[in-house]
Amino acid sequence: MTLPGSLDEAVAALAAMPTAVPVAGGTDLMAAVNSGLLRPAGLVGLGRINEIRGWQYQDGAALLGAGLTHARMGRPDFAALIPALATAARSAGPPQIRNAGTLGGNIASAQPTGDALPVLAALEASLVIAGPGGARREIPVGRLLAGLDLLRPGELIGYVRVPLLHAPQTFLKATARTGPSRAVASVAVVLDPARRSVRCAVGAVAPMPLRPFDAENWVSSLIDWDGERTLAPEALTAFGDYVGAACIPDPAPAVTLEGTEPGTLPPAVLHLRRTVATLARRALGRALA
Ligand SMILES: Cc1cc2nc3c(=O)[nH]c(=O)nc-3n(C[C@H](O)[C@H](O)[C@H](O)COP(=O)(O)OP(=O)(O)OC[C@H]3O[C@@H](n4cnc5c(N)ncnc54)[C@H](O)[C@@H]3O)c2cc1C
């Protein structure tokens, strides 16, 4: 395994060995190797690249290094900066996974259950990608997760640019069992007073985080942004239901899913929709509290 000391050295190592694969914490990659899904011809380790293990401030945003571990993001100083991402990081697997697993690995793996992903989608974060010859390009995280703009051969995620909103934000996650485990559904809610908007992203129920834009616009219009930012319980419930139905819609009337009436959802899917609705209601309620 090659262990470069800078982002550009890592990119150069990948260019010199095009069949090699980058590895950060190895929590996803080694699972794929161990299960026989992947046999990389070589590895370029990112663990010694200090420049991507912390963060810096730039033009009202935080530039987060891709090598930040979940454990580091869960600490109080980071939580004061981007609370929802810290909450997501604290819930990402058992301690040994949080100590090794990184933000960049979470994004590049792009698993539906990646806990950082709905938070980054709601924050409208962007990725600074490092390419050959010191090149840098920046893409919205949503474009990468939607497959509209993929990493090109030899490129690495260097940093994640997150706007600092200085307003409440929450992340909530439902799991199938108690203790740190992968999400069945997760919801991130972010208040953006400057844009007078609530932004919401739902994770784990689709291949990529979903943004229920109509529900966001509707609830944003109900909030008194210059006064007390409160909502009646009925409005919070309606927001939750709106988000649940937007992310897990009814099938078209002509469509029959096995064991159900035409145009209706199976009980397990209806349950998931209710779970999303509950998470969204609570997440917004906490953000406004
Ligand atoms: C038991 C277990 C429980 C888990 N629970 C959770 C959970 O609850 N929530 C959750 O979100 N995740 C969970 N995970 C998944 C995993 O820990 C995270 O996705 C982690 O953030 C991956 O980071 P990593 O540094 O280990 O990635 P790696 O395994 O090193 O790499 C993963 C992929 O990303 C690529 N990559 C890594 N860094 C970069 C980069 N900078 N640029 C480009 N490509 C890169 C690698 O080539 C590889 O394809 C769990 C994993 C395990 C094994």
XYZ file of C-alpha atoms and ligand atoms in Angstrom:
342
model
C 0.000 0.000 0.000
C 1.231 3.497 -0.891
C 0.867 6.098 1.874
C 1.146 9.598 0.352
C 1.506 12.651 2.601
C -0.579 15.131 0.594
C -3.716 15.190 -1.528
C -1.751 15.899 -4.705
C 0.687 13.063 -3.952
C -2.288 10.738 -3.524
C -3.738 11.833 -6.870
C -0.309 11.305 -8.477
C -0.069 7.824 -6.906
C -3.464 6.935 -8.401
C -2.354 8.248 -11.800
C 0.797 6.129 -11.600
C -1.221 3.045 -10.672
C -4.640 3.351 -12.378
C -5.863 -0.005 -11.035
C -5.238 1.040 -7.415
C -8.096 2.082 -5.149
C -8.011 4.835 -2.481
C -8.647 3.723 1.068
C -9.364 6.000 4.026
C -10.660 4.255 7.182
C -11.236 1.028 5.266
C -14.545 0.281 7.034
C -16.517 -0.043 3.789
C -13.661 -1.031 1.496
C -12.328 -3.868 3.644
C -15.871 -5.210 4.107
C -16.115 -5.405 0.299
C -12.678 -7.075 0.071
C -13.475 -9.550 2.848
C -16.741 -10.560 1.205
C -14.990 -11.111 -2.135
C -16.799 -8.261 -3.918
C -13.582 -6.341 -4.564
C -10.004 -7.360 -5.305
C -8.020 -4.141 -5.685
C -4.696 -4.464 -7.513
C -3.208 -1.876 -5.137
C -4.212 0.553 -2.406
C -3.482 4.249 -1.968
C -3.931 4.986 1.747
C -5.269 8.434 2.646
C -4.633 8.111 6.392
C -1.414 10.167 6.465
C -2.780 13.215 4.640
C -2.972 15.732 7.486
C -4.435 18.513 5.326
C -7.759 16.628 5.046
C -8.110 15.579 8.676
C -9.390 18.883 10.065
C -11.362 21.901 8.889
C -10.925 25.558 8.094
C -13.184 28.553 7.506
C -13.629 30.164 4.109
C -16.150 32.847 3.074
C -18.882 31.962 5.591
C -18.460 28.250 5.047
C -16.577 25.446 6.744
C -14.204 23.518 4.523
C -14.216 20.037 6.026
C -11.385 17.646 5.204
C -12.567 14.370 3.671
C -10.397 12.528 6.184
C -12.378 13.727 9.223
C -13.492 10.668 11.148
C -16.980 10.229 12.555
C -15.414 10.249 16.041
C -13.793 13.635 15.393
C -17.003 15.098 13.965
C -18.896 13.903 17.026
C -16.791 16.028 19.403
C -18.284 19.179 21.030
C -16.215 21.749 19.070
C -17.435 20.277 15.782
C -20.995 19.956 17.148
C -20.981 23.700 17.873
C -20.176 24.275 14.197
C -22.460 21.837 12.345
C -24.713 20.206 14.969
C -26.684 17.934 12.617
C -23.517 16.457 11.101
C -22.125 15.847 14.590
C -25.322 14.043 15.611
C -25.180 11.916 12.457
C -21.510 11.105 13.090
C -22.233 10.056 16.692
C -24.840 7.589 15.423
C -22.690 6.041 12.654
C -21.997 2.503 13.790
C -20.098 1.212 16.826
C -17.049 3.078 18.247
C -14.433 1.175 16.213
C -16.270 2.184 13.009
C -16.576 5.810 14.149
C -12.867 5.933 15.022
C -11.814 4.772 11.540
C -14.648 5.702 9.144
C -14.352 9.073 7.419
C -16.589 11.718 5.912
C -15.031 11.239 2.454
C -15.519 7.465 2.625
C -19.143 7.919 3.654
C -19.753 10.139 0.614
C -17.753 8.085 -1.900
C -19.425 4.853 -0.765
C -22.789 6.618 -1.263
C -24.671 3.911 0.570
C -28.369 4.734 1.143
C -27.738 4.346 4.899
C -24.806 6.788 4.934
C -25.719 9.021 7.875
C -23.791 12.081 6.727
C -25.572 12.147 3.372
C -29.026 13.554 4.249
C -27.350 16.193 6.427
C -25.076 17.294 3.575
C -28.054 17.273 1.182
C -30.128 19.485 3.518
C -27.178 21.838 4.030
C -26.643 21.977 0.252
C -22.968 21.180 0.735
C -20.543 20.883 -2.157
C -17.484 18.721 -2.761
C -14.035 19.984 -3.641
C -12.562 17.313 -5.891
C -8.807 16.986 -6.374
C -7.600 15.858 -9.781
C -4.339 15.359 -11.667
C -1.864 18.257 -11.902
C -3.246 20.043 -8.833
C -6.656 20.553 -10.503
C -9.659 21.295 -8.278
C -13.310 21.310 -9.260
C -16.388 21.768 -7.101
C -19.734 20.006 -7.431
C -22.910 20.003 -5.312
C -23.006 16.846 -3.186
C -26.493 16.084 -4.544
C -25.138 15.789 -8.092
C -22.592 13.167 -7.057
C -25.158 11.199 -5.042
C -27.634 11.319 -7.937
C -24.964 10.014 -10.293
C -25.147 13.185 -12.403
C -21.503 14.044 -11.794
C -19.263 11.150 -10.839
C -15.665 11.055 -9.642
C -13.424 10.632 -12.662
C -10.582 8.091 -12.623
C -7.776 9.273 -10.366
C -9.885 11.957 -8.627
C -10.333 12.199 -4.874
C -12.789 14.011 -2.649
C -10.558 16.512 -0.872
C -12.959 18.700 1.062
C -16.629 19.246 1.751
C -17.792 22.868 1.729
C -20.644 23.394 4.190
C -22.366 26.802 4.491
C -22.440 27.943 8.131
C -26.058 28.916 8.743
C -25.826 29.849 12.447
C -29.341 28.464 12.941
C -30.816 25.312 14.440
C -30.485 22.034 12.561
C -31.336 18.479 13.540
C -30.718 14.900 12.467
C -32.885 11.993 13.598
C -32.542 8.353 12.682
C -34.736 5.275 13.115
C -32.998 1.912 13.415
C -34.314 -1.637 13.520
C -32.569 -2.357 16.816
C -31.289 -0.401 19.785
C -27.668 0.747 19.896
C -25.595 2.155 17.051
C -26.764 0.596 13.809
C -27.666 1.524 10.266
C -30.699 3.679 9.569
C -34.052 2.326 8.447
C -34.910 5.956 7.800
C -33.276 9.242 8.744
C -34.232 12.896 8.463
C -32.129 16.051 8.531
C -33.828 19.425 8.989
C -32.001 22.720 8.616
C -33.328 26.243 9.194
C -31.916 28.882 6.887
C -33.122 32.268 8.214
C -31.264 34.239 5.510
C -33.251 32.442 2.803
C -36.318 32.157 5.076
C -36.428 28.477 4.352
C -36.651 25.103 5.995
C -34.633 22.454 4.210
C -35.205 18.771 4.773
C -33.595 15.596 3.438
C -34.662 12.023 4.036
C -32.079 9.246 4.075
C -32.107 5.438 3.763
C -35.486 5.068 2.022
C -34.111 5.492 -1.516
C -30.709 5.080 -3.191
C -29.923 8.751 -2.452
C -31.241 11.325 0.039
C -34.597 12.778 -1.009
C -35.530 16.460 -0.729
C -39.319 17.004 -0.374
C -39.237 20.474 -1.962
C -43.016 21.100 -1.903
C -43.206 20.253 1.806
C -40.193 22.510 2.475
C -41.773 25.452 0.620
C -45.143 24.940 2.277
C -43.798 24.864 5.822
C -41.322 27.712 5.181
C -44.272 29.950 4.247
C -45.971 29.239 7.605
C -43.046 30.397 9.740
C -42.753 33.965 11.033
C -39.037 34.385 10.273
C -38.883 37.869 11.868
C -40.679 36.859 15.027
C -41.058 33.727 17.093
C -40.245 30.790 14.885
C -42.939 28.476 16.180
C -45.489 26.206 14.556
C -48.708 24.733 15.929
C -48.587 20.972 16.608
C -51.092 20.424 13.763
C -48.747 22.164 11.311
C -45.810 20.028 12.461
C -47.913 16.883 12.002
C -49.037 18.036 8.555
C -45.388 18.717 7.612
C -44.397 15.210 8.722
C -47.234 13.647 6.724
C -46.328 15.773 3.700
C -42.693 14.619 3.871
C -43.679 10.971 4.374
C -46.067 10.952 1.405
C -43.594 12.858 -0.796
C -40.765 10.401 -0.130
C -42.888 7.245 -0.170
C -45.749 8.053 -2.563
C -48.790 5.910 -3.272
C -48.414 3.782 -6.378
C -50.399 4.857 -9.439
C -54.054 3.624 -9.213
C -53.442 1.084 -11.969
C -50.481 -0.470 -10.132
C -51.078 -3.453 -7.882
C -48.340 -4.402 -5.457
C -48.364 -8.014 -4.328
C -50.893 -8.681 -1.571
C -52.488 -5.206 -1.713
C -55.426 -3.436 -3.333
C -54.634 -1.550 -6.578
C -52.991 1.793 -5.856
C -52.225 1.025 -2.199
C -48.978 0.382 -0.363
C -48.087 -2.831 1.520
C -48.285 -2.488 5.342
C -44.477 -2.524 5.779
C -44.079 0.366 3.328
C -46.918 2.290 4.984
C -45.122 1.770 8.286
C -41.916 3.179 6.776
C -43.852 6.209 5.520
C -45.209 6.776 9.042
C -41.689 6.439 10.427
C -40.444 9.120 8.026
C -43.423 11.329 8.930
C -42.679 10.971 12.654
C -38.976 11.704 12.198
C -39.707 14.771 10.049
C -42.287 16.133 12.526
C -39.929 15.667 15.465
C -36.875 16.977 13.630
C -38.634 20.204 12.649
C -40.189 20.497 16.104
C -36.748 20.280 17.706
C -35.229 22.735 15.256
C -37.969 25.263 16.080
C -37.982 24.609 19.843
C -20.203 -2.653 11.096
C -20.415 -1.385 10.308
C -21.386 -0.482 10.719
C -21.565 0.699 10.003
N -22.546 1.555 10.431
C -22.714 2.724 9.769
C -23.723 3.655 10.198
O -24.457 3.448 11.161
N -23.852 4.811 9.494
C -23.054 5.095 8.416
O -23.207 6.158 7.827
N -22.116 4.215 7.981
C -21.940 3.053 8.628
N -20.998 2.156 8.183
C -20.292 2.444 6.926
C -18.929 3.131 7.014
O -18.344 3.055 8.264
C -18.990 4.586 6.578
O -19.562 4.719 5.310
C -17.615 5.250 6.600
O -17.816 6.642 6.678
C -16.758 4.933 5.391
O -15.531 5.663 5.509
P -14.118 4.961 5.347
O -13.114 6.022 5.589
O -14.013 3.748 6.216
O -14.177 4.532 3.828
P -13.287 3.433 3.096
O -13.810 2.089 3.473
O -11.837 3.686 3.291
O -13.657 3.753 1.586
C -14.980 3.576 1.125
C -15.026 3.934 -0.367
O -14.769 5.305 -0.540
C -13.610 5.531 -1.345
N -12.964 6.691 -0.748
C -12.580 6.876 0.538
N -12.123 8.110 0.737
C -12.191 8.735 -0.465
C -11.867 10.054 -0.920
N -11.392 10.990 -0.093
N -12.081 10.338 -2.223
C -12.577 9.423 -3.066
N -12.906 8.172 -2.707
C -12.720 7.831 -1.413
C -12.826 4.226 -1.285
O -12.060 4.025 -2.450
C -13.947 3.223 -1.183
O -14.487 2.973 -2.461
C -20.770 0.978 8.862
C -19.789 0.073 8.463
C -19.597 -1.092 9.156
C -18.539 -2.050 8.696
